PDB file of C-alpha atoms in Angstrom:
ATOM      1  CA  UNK A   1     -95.209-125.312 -90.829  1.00 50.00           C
ATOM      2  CA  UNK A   2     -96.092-129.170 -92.188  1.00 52.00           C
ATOM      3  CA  UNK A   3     -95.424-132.095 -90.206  1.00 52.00           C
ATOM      4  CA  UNK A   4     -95.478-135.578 -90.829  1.00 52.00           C
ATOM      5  CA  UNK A   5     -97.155-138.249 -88.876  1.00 55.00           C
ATOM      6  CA  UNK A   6     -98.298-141.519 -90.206  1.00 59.00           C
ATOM      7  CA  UNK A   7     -97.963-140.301 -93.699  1.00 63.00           C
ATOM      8  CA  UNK A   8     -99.899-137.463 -93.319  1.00 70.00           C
ATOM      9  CA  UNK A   9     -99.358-133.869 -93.558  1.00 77.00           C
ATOM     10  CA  UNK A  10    -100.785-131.684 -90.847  1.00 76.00           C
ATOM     11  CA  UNK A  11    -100.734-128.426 -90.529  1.00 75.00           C
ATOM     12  CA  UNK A  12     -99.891-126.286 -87.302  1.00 78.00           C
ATOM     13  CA  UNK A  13    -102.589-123.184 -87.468  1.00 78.00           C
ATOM     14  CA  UNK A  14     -99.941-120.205 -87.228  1.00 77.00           C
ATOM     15  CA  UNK A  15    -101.051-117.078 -85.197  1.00 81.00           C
ATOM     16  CA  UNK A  16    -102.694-114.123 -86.639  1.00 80.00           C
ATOM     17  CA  UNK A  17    -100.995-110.903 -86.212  1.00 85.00           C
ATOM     18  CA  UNK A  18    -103.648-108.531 -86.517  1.00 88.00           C
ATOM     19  CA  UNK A  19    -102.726-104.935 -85.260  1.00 88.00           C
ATOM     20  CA  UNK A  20    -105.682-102.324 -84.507  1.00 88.00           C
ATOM     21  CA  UNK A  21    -106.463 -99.708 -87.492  1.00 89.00           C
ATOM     22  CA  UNK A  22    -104.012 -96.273 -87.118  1.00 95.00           C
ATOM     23  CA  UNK A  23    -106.334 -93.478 -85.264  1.00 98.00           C
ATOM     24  CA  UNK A  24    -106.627 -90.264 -86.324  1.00 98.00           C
ATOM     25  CA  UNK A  25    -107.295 -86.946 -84.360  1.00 98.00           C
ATOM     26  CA  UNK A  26    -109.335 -84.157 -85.955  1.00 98.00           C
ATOM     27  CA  UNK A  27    -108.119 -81.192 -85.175  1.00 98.00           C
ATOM     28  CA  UNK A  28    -109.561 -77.488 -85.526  1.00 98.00           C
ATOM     29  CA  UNK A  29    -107.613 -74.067 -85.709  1.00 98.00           C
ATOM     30  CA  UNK A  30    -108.273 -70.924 -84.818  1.00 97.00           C
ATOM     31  CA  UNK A  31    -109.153 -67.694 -87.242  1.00 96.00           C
ATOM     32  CA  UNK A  32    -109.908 -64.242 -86.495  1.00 94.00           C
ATOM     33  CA  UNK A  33    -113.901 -64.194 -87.950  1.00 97.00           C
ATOM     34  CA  UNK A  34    -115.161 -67.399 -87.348  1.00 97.00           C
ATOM     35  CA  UNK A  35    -117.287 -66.827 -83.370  1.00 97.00           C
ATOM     36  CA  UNK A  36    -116.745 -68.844 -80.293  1.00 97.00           C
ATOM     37  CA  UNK A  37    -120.158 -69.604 -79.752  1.00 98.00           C
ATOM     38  CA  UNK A  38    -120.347 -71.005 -83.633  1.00 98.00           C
ATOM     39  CA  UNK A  39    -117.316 -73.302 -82.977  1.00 98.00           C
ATOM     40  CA  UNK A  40    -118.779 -74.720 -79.607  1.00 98.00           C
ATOM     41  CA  UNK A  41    -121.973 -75.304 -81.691  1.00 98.00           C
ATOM     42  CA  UNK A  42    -120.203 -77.169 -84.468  1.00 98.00           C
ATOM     43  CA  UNK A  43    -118.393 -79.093 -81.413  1.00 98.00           C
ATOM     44  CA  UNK A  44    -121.508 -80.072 -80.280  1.00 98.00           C
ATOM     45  CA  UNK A  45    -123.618 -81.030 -83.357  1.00 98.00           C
ATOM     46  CA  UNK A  46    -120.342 -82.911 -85.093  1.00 98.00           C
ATOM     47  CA  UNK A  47    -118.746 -84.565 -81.895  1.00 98.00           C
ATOM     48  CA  UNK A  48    -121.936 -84.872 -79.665  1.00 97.00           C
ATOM     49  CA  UNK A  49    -120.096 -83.080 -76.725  1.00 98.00           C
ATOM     50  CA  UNK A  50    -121.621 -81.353 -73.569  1.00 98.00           C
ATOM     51  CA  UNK A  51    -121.627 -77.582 -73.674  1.00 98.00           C
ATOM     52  CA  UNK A  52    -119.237 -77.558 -71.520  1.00 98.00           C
ATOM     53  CA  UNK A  53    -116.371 -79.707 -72.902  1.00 98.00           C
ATOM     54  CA  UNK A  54    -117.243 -77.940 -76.459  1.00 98.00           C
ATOM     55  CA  UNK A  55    -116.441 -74.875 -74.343  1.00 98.00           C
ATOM     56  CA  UNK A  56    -113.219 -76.083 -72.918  1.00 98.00           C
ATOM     57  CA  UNK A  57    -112.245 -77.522 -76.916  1.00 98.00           C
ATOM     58  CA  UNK A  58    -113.127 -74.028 -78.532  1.00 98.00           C
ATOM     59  CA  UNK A  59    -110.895 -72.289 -75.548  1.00 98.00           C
ATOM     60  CA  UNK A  60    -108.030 -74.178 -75.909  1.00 98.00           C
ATOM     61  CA  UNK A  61    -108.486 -74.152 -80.310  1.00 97.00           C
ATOM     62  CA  UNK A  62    -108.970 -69.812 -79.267  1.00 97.00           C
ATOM     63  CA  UNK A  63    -105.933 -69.392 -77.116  1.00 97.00           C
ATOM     64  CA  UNK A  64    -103.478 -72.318 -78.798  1.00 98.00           C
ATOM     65  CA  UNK A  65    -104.196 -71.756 -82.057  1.00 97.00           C
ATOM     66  CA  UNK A  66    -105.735 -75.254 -82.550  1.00 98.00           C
ATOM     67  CA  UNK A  67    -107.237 -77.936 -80.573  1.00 98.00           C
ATOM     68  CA  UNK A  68    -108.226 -81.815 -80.882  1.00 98.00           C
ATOM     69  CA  UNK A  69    -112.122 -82.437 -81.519  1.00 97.00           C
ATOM     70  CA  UNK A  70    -111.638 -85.931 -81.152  1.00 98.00           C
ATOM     71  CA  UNK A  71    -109.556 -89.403 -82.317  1.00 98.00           C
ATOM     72  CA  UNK A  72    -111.071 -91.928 -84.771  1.00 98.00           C
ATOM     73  CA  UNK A  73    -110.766 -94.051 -87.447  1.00 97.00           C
ATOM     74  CA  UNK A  74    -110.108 -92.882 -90.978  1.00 97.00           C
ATOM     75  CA  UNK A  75    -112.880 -92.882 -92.464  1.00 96.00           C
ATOM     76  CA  UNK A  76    -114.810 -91.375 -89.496  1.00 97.00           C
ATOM     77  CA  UNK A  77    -111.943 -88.934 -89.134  1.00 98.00           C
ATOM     78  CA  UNK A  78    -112.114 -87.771 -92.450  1.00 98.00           C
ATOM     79  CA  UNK A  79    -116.317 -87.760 -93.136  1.00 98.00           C
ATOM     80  CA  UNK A  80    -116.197 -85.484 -89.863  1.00 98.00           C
ATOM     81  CA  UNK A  81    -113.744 -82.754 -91.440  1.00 98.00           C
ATOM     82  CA  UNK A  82    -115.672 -82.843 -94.828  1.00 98.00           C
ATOM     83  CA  UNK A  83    -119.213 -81.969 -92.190  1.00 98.00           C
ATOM     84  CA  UNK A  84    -117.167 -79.504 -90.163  1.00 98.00           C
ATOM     85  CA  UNK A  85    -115.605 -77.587 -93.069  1.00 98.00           C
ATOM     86  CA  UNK A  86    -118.869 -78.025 -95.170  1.00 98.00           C
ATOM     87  CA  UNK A  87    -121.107 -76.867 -92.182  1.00 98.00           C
ATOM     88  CA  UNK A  88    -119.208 -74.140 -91.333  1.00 98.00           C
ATOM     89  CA  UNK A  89    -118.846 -73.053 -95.355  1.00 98.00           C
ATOM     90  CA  UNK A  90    -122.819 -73.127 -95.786  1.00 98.00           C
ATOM     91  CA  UNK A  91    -122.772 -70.388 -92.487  1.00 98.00           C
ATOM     92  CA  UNK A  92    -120.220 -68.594 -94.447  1.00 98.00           C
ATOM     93  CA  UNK A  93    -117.691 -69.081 -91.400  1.00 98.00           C
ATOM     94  CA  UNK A  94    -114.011 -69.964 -92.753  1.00 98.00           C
ATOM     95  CA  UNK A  95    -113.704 -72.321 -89.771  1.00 98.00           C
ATOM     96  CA  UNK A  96    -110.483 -75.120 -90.579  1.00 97.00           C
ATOM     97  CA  UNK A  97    -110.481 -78.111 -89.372  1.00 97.00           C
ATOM     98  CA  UNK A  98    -108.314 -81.152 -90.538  1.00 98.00           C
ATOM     99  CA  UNK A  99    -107.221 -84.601 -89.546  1.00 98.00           C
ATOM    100  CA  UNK A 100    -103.929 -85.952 -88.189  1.00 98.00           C
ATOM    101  CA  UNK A 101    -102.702 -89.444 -87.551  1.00 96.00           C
ATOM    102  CA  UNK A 102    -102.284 -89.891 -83.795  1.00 93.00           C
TER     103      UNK A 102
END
């Protein structure tokens, strides 16, 4: 907004409203062939988590069907899913995994 003093315009610096990116969770499901220990594995190597979180991720994904790997930004979200999927592809596991926004 402009105001005028002593012929002047100045102008009052208005407030950014800058809101945080949207998050997204990547999420992995459960299949009949892919193993348990492969999934805690590709928990591990793709979401550097401790054996024994990957563990508690690959039960939950084993006895609910699906479970959340982890929440990030877009881009991170979705390069992760492209290593999971391609990963578990090249150890001819049909492992899914996709990405949701939280």
């Amino acid at each position: 907004m402009a105001e005028k003093t002593d012929g002047s315009t100045v102008l009052k610096p208005s407030e950014a409203k800058v809101k945080p990116p949207p998050m997204y969770q990547v999420v992995m499901y459960n299949d009949d062939y892919t193993p348990m220990e492969f999934v805690v594995e590709v928990l591990q190597l793709f979401f550097t988590l401790t054996r024994e979180r990957a563990t508690q991720i690959m039960l939950k994904v084993h006895t609910e069907g699906r479970g959340v790997c982890g929440i990030f930004p877009k881009d991170v979200a979705s390069t992760k899913v492209e290593q999971v999927i391609a990963y578990s592809r090249q150890h001819q596991h049909p492992l899914q995994c996709a990405m949701e926004e939280t």
